């Protein structure tokens, strides 16, 4: 069921969006060559505790995972792209890192993800990341009340296809509200002009992700982490966006923190 939020409810969602933005900006800033993934998870846990927020991940146990997630952030490294479980790994020069974080503040959820390289970046990794960022920006620009879900999907696909990437549609965007995942599903590829109309008050997470040279995923032995089938690297960009009659509001925007 698709739920629409009143302007008051969208205002109530802002603290969750700001908190998720702050956590991602903080973690991104401290993620360097030599950082251990478990340290990042612990820091996020501390921030959740101090803010009186709630993790959306730690007890999360959907059909596509194996039992409760057990951590509060997703850290997907190199050939991992989604749902990466933090483990005892120390980042090396040139690692491509995707951090995905969702939390609930005052009963409202926000969900956001960012990819970047630690140390010396390879051009092909920067192009992959940049494409997911531009796809997200194009999708957000399309998230207006005269459009439909398919317009968001097509906006993402147009940017990714122009760069020659293929798109996996097994995982994509989703409604966000009191819980992390609601209707509608937003595939990262689709037909413009089709699907549910974007109504005033619809709040969604939009999340283009790509693998460099495949659209096939495999599940890691940990039962959660999704990796490319061919070992190529992945990138992921996500924001929670409120669609309103006055235009889209990016609830998880990090620009007020001076970072992208
Ligand atoms: Mg997410
Ligand atoms: Mg999401």
Short mmCIF file of C-alpha atoms and ligand atoms in Angstrom, two decimals:
data_model
loop_
_atom_site.label_atom_id
_atom_site.label_comp_id
_atom_site.label_asym_id
_atom_site.label_seq_id
_atom_site.Cartn_x
_atom_site.Cartn_y
_atom_site.Cartn_z
CA UNK A 1 0.00 0.00 0.00
CA UNK A 2 1.31 3.42 -0.94
CA UNK A 3 1.08 5.99 1.85
CA UNK A 4 1.21 9.73 1.35
CA UNK A 5 2.59 12.12 4.00
CA UNK A 6 1.12 15.45 4.99
CA UNK A 7 3.35 18.55 4.97
CA UNK A 8 3.51 18.26 8.78
CA UNK A 9 4.66 14.64 8.56
CA UNK A 10 7.32 15.56 6.01
CA UNK A 11 8.58 18.19 8.45
CA UNK A 12 8.63 15.47 11.13
CA UNK A 13 10.81 13.33 8.84
CA UNK A 14 13.51 15.99 8.52
CA UNK A 15 15.39 15.08 11.74
CA UNK A 16 15.77 11.48 10.53
CA UNK A 17 17.08 12.73 7.19
CA UNK A 18 19.52 15.11 8.87
CA UNK A 19 20.75 12.41 11.24
CA UNK A 20 21.38 9.92 8.43
CA UNK A 21 23.19 12.66 6.48
CA UNK A 22 25.36 13.47 9.50
CA UNK A 23 26.27 9.85 10.15
CA UNK A 24 27.23 9.23 6.51
CA UNK A 25 29.22 12.47 6.31
CA UNK A 26 31.04 11.61 9.55
CA UNK A 27 31.80 8.04 8.53
CA UNK A 28 32.91 9.09 5.09
CA UNK A 29 35.27 11.63 6.61
CA UNK A 30 36.91 9.07 8.88
CA UNK A 31 37.09 6.26 6.30
CA UNK A 32 40.67 6.11 5.09
CA UNK A 33 43.32 3.62 4.08
CA UNK A 34 43.90 1.66 7.31
CA UNK A 35 40.35 2.06 8.69
CA UNK A 36 38.70 -1.16 9.86
CA UNK A 37 35.08 -1.73 8.84
CA UNK A 38 34.12 -2.79 12.36
CA UNK A 39 35.36 0.58 13.68
CA UNK A 40 32.96 2.34 11.31
CA UNK A 41 30.08 0.19 12.50
CA UNK A 42 30.93 0.88 16.14
CA UNK A 43 31.07 4.62 15.51
CA UNK A 44 27.69 4.56 13.78
CA UNK A 45 26.32 2.59 16.72
CA UNK A 46 27.61 5.25 19.14
CA UNK A 47 26.02 8.02 17.09
CA UNK A 48 22.69 6.16 17.08
CA UNK A 49 22.83 5.75 20.83
CA UNK A 50 23.73 9.39 21.50
CA UNK A 51 20.98 10.66 19.19
CA UNK A 52 18.34 8.38 20.70
CA UNK A 53 17.78 7.02 17.20
CA UNK A 54 17.02 3.44 16.21
CA UNK A 55 18.88 1.27 13.74
CA UNK A 56 16.81 -0.08 10.86
CA UNK A 57 19.41 -2.76 10.15
CA UNK A 58 20.45 -4.53 13.31
CA UNK A 59 17.33 -6.71 13.66
CA UNK A 60 16.47 -6.65 9.97
CA UNK A 61 15.71 -10.16 8.72
CA UNK A 62 14.01 -10.12 5.30
CA UNK A 63 13.56 -13.11 3.02
CA UNK A 64 16.62 -12.21 0.91
CA UNK A 65 19.08 -12.18 3.85
CA UNK A 66 20.15 -14.82 6.32
CA UNK A 67 18.80 -13.97 9.77
CA UNK A 68 19.13 -10.60 11.56
CA UNK A 69 21.70 -8.30 9.94
CA UNK A 70 23.43 -7.69 13.28
CA UNK A 71 25.21 -4.42 12.33
CA UNK A 72 24.01 -0.83 11.93
CA UNK A 73 25.66 0.08 8.60
CA UNK A 74 26.29 -1.66 5.31
CA UNK A 75 29.88 -1.56 4.14
CA UNK A 76 30.22 -2.91 0.61
CA UNK A 77 33.81 -3.00 -0.61
CA UNK A 78 35.09 -3.31 -4.21
CA UNK A 79 33.15 -6.16 -5.87
CA UNK A 80 30.48 -5.93 -3.13
CA UNK A 81 27.76 -3.39 -3.88
CA UNK A 82 24.74 -3.90 -1.59
CA UNK A 83 24.02 -5.19 1.92
CA UNK A 84 27.71 -5.59 2.78
CA UNK A 85 28.05 -6.83 6.34
CA UNK A 86 30.90 -5.05 8.16
CA UNK A 87 33.65 -7.54 8.99
CA UNK A 88 37.20 -7.46 10.27
CA UNK A 89 38.76 -5.85 7.20
CA UNK A 90 41.24 -2.99 7.09
CA UNK A 91 40.84 -0.76 4.03
CA UNK A 92 43.66 -0.70 1.48
CA UNK A 93 44.80 1.92 -0.99
CA UNK A 94 42.33 2.17 -3.88
CA UNK A 95 39.45 0.32 -2.22
CA UNK A 96 36.02 1.36 -3.45
CA UNK A 97 33.72 1.79 -0.44
CA UNK A 98 29.93 1.96 -0.41
CA UNK A 99 28.32 2.96 2.88
CA UNK A 100 24.57 2.53 3.25
CA UNK A 101 22.80 3.71 6.38
CA UNK A 102 19.18 3.88 7.51
CA UNK A 103 17.87 4.90 10.89
CA UNK A 104 14.67 5.93 12.58
CA UNK A 105 14.35 9.20 14.53
CA UNK A 106 11.09 10.07 16.31
CA UNK A 107 9.50 7.10 14.54
CA UNK A 108 10.41 8.22 11.00
CA UNK A 109 13.00 6.53 8.79
CA UNK A 110 15.59 7.94 6.38
CA UNK A 111 17.84 5.87 4.12
CA UNK A 112 20.92 6.98 2.18
CA UNK A 113 24.09 5.61 0.63
CA UNK A 114 27.36 6.97 -0.72
CA UNK A 115 30.33 5.49 -2.61
CA UNK A 116 33.90 6.76 -2.69
CA UNK A 117 37.48 5.55 -3.02
CA UNK A 118 40.07 5.57 -0.23
CA UNK A 119 43.60 6.48 -1.28
CA UNK A 120 44.52 6.39 -4.95
CA UNK A 121 41.45 6.13 -7.17
CA UNK A 122 41.28 4.32 -10.49
CA UNK A 123 39.61 6.29 -13.28
CA UNK A 124 37.13 3.50 -13.95
CA UNK A 125 36.01 3.54 -10.31
CA UNK A 126 35.49 7.31 -10.38
CA UNK A 127 33.44 6.99 -13.56
CA UNK A 128 31.29 4.28 -11.98
CA UNK A 129 30.66 6.36 -8.85
CA UNK A 130 30.04 9.52 -10.83
CA UNK A 131 27.48 7.72 -12.99
CA UNK A 132 25.44 6.58 -9.97
CA UNK A 133 25.59 10.13 -8.57
CA UNK A 134 24.45 11.68 -11.84
CA UNK A 135 21.72 9.04 -12.20
CA UNK A 136 20.50 9.92 -8.70
CA UNK A 137 20.53 13.64 -9.49
CA UNK A 138 18.59 13.05 -12.71
CA UNK A 139 16.08 10.89 -10.86
CA UNK A 140 15.57 13.51 -8.14
CA UNK A 141 15.06 16.20 -10.78
CA UNK A 142 12.35 13.97 -12.27
CA UNK A 143 10.60 13.43 -8.91
CA UNK A 144 7.83 15.96 -9.47
CA UNK A 145 4.06 15.64 -9.21
CA UNK A 146 3.53 15.74 -12.99
CA UNK A 147 5.52 12.51 -13.43
CA UNK A 148 5.24 8.80 -12.73
CA UNK A 149 7.44 6.13 -11.13
CA UNK A 150 8.55 5.02 -14.60
CA UNK A 151 9.96 8.48 -15.25
CA UNK A 152 12.31 8.08 -12.26
CA UNK A 153 13.34 4.62 -13.49
CA UNK A 154 13.93 5.89 -17.02
CA UNK A 155 15.92 8.89 -15.79
CA UNK A 156 18.28 6.55 -13.92
CA UNK A 157 18.58 4.15 -16.83
CA UNK A 158 19.27 6.90 -19.38
CA UNK A 159 22.31 8.13 -17.44
CA UNK A 160 23.66 4.61 -16.81
CA UNK A 161 23.10 3.37 -20.36
CA UNK A 162 24.76 6.47 -21.83
CA UNK A 163 27.91 5.38 -20.00
CA UNK A 164 27.56 1.85 -21.32
CA UNK A 165 26.62 0.16 -18.04
CA UNK A 166 23.98 -2.55 -17.80
CA UNK A 167 21.39 -2.41 -15.02
CA UNK A 168 20.20 -5.01 -12.57
CA UNK A 169 16.59 -4.48 -11.46
CA UNK A 170 16.46 -7.01 -8.61
CA UNK A 171 17.00 -4.26 -6.04
CA UNK A 172 16.00 -0.62 -6.32
CA UNK A 173 14.24 2.27 -4.65
CA UNK A 174 11.28 2.05 -2.31
CA UNK A 175 8.79 3.96 -0.22
CA UNK A 176 10.09 5.22 3.14
CA UNK A 177 8.07 6.16 6.20
CA UNK A 178 7.56 4.55 9.57
CA UNK A 179 9.52 1.57 8.24
CA UNK A 180 12.50 1.32 5.90
CA UNK A 181 10.90 -0.47 2.97
CA UNK A 182 7.41 0.30 1.68
CA UNK A 183 5.60 0.65 -1.59
CA UNK A 184 6.19 1.64 -4.30
CA UNK A 185 9.20 -0.24 -5.62
CA UNK A 186 11.29 1.92 -7.96
CA UNK A 187 13.26 -0.15 -10.43
CA UNK A 188 16.48 1.37 -11.72
CA UNK A 189 15.28 0.78 -15.28
CA UNK A 190 11.82 1.30 -16.74
CA UNK A 191 9.56 3.07 -19.15
CA UNK A 192 8.95 6.80 -18.91
CA UNK A 193 5.30 7.75 -18.44
CA UNK A 194 4.37 4.41 -16.85
CA UNK A 195 3.52 3.33 -13.34
CA UNK A 196 2.11 5.01 -10.26
CA UNK A 197 1.73 8.81 -10.51
CA UNK A 198 4.09 10.75 -8.25
CA UNK A 199 1.70 12.37 -5.80
CA UNK A 200 2.25 15.20 -3.38
CA UNK A 201 3.46 13.59 -0.13
CA UNK A 202 5.07 10.47 -1.57
CA UNK A 203 8.39 9.82 0.21
CA UNK A 204 10.80 7.44 -1.48
CA UNK A 205 14.38 6.27 -1.36
CA UNK A 206 15.93 6.49 -4.82
CA UNK A 207 19.04 4.36 -5.16
CA UNK A 208 20.86 3.75 -8.44
CA UNK A 209 23.66 1.21 -8.14
CA UNK A 210 25.90 -0.30 -10.77
CA UNK A 211 28.46 -2.98 -11.39
CA UNK A 212 31.26 -2.10 -13.78
CA UNK A 213 31.01 -4.96 -16.28
CA UNK A 214 28.02 -7.14 -15.37
CA UNK A 215 24.44 -6.92 -14.14
CA UNK A 216 24.63 -10.23 -12.30
CA UNK A 217 24.86 -10.52 -8.52
CA UNK A 218 26.04 -13.35 -6.32
CA UNK A 219 25.51 -13.66 -2.58
CA UNK A 220 28.60 -13.89 -0.40
CA UNK A 221 29.11 -16.78 2.02
CA UNK A 222 27.96 -14.43 4.85
CA UNK A 223 24.43 -14.77 3.43
CA UNK A 224 23.97 -11.01 3.01
CA UNK A 225 26.67 -9.25 1.04
CA UNK A 226 25.81 -8.94 -2.66
CA UNK A 227 28.77 -9.00 -5.03
CA UNK A 228 29.24 -8.82 -8.76
CA UNK A 229 29.25 -12.20 -10.47
CA UNK A 230 32.40 -11.31 -12.42
CA UNK A 231 34.45 -9.65 -9.67
CA UNK A 232 34.05 -6.16 -11.14
CA UNK A 233 33.46 -3.28 -8.77
CA UNK A 234 30.18 -1.68 -7.72
CA UNK A 235 28.93 1.76 -6.68
CA UNK A 236 25.72 2.98 -5.04
CA UNK A 237 24.14 6.40 -4.46
CA UNK A 238 20.93 6.86 -2.48
CA UNK A 239 18.81 9.63 -1.02
CA UNK A 240 15.44 9.77 0.69
CA UNK A 241 13.27 12.25 -1.19
CA UNK A 242 9.89 13.78 -0.37
CA UNK A 243 7.91 14.51 -3.51
CA UNK A 244 5.79 17.64 -3.04
CA UNK A 245 3.74 20.03 -5.12
CA UNK A 246 6.58 22.53 -4.63
CA UNK A 247 9.19 20.08 -5.93
CA UNK A 248 11.36 17.35 -4.46
CA UNK A 249 12.89 17.74 -0.98
CA UNK A 250 16.08 15.71 -0.47
CA UNK A 251 15.68 14.77 3.20
CA UNK A 252 19.12 13.13 3.43
CA UNK A 253 20.96 15.95 1.64
CA UNK A 254 24.48 16.30 3.05
CA UNK A 255 25.28 19.64 1.44
CA UNK A 256 24.48 21.58 4.63
CA UNK A 257 27.48 19.74 6.11
CA UNK A 258 29.70 20.97 3.30
CA UNK A 259 30.01 17.54 1.65
CA UNK A 260 28.33 15.94 -1.34
MG1 LIG B 1 19.96 2.27 1.81
MG1 LIG B 2 17.14 1.90 0.36
#
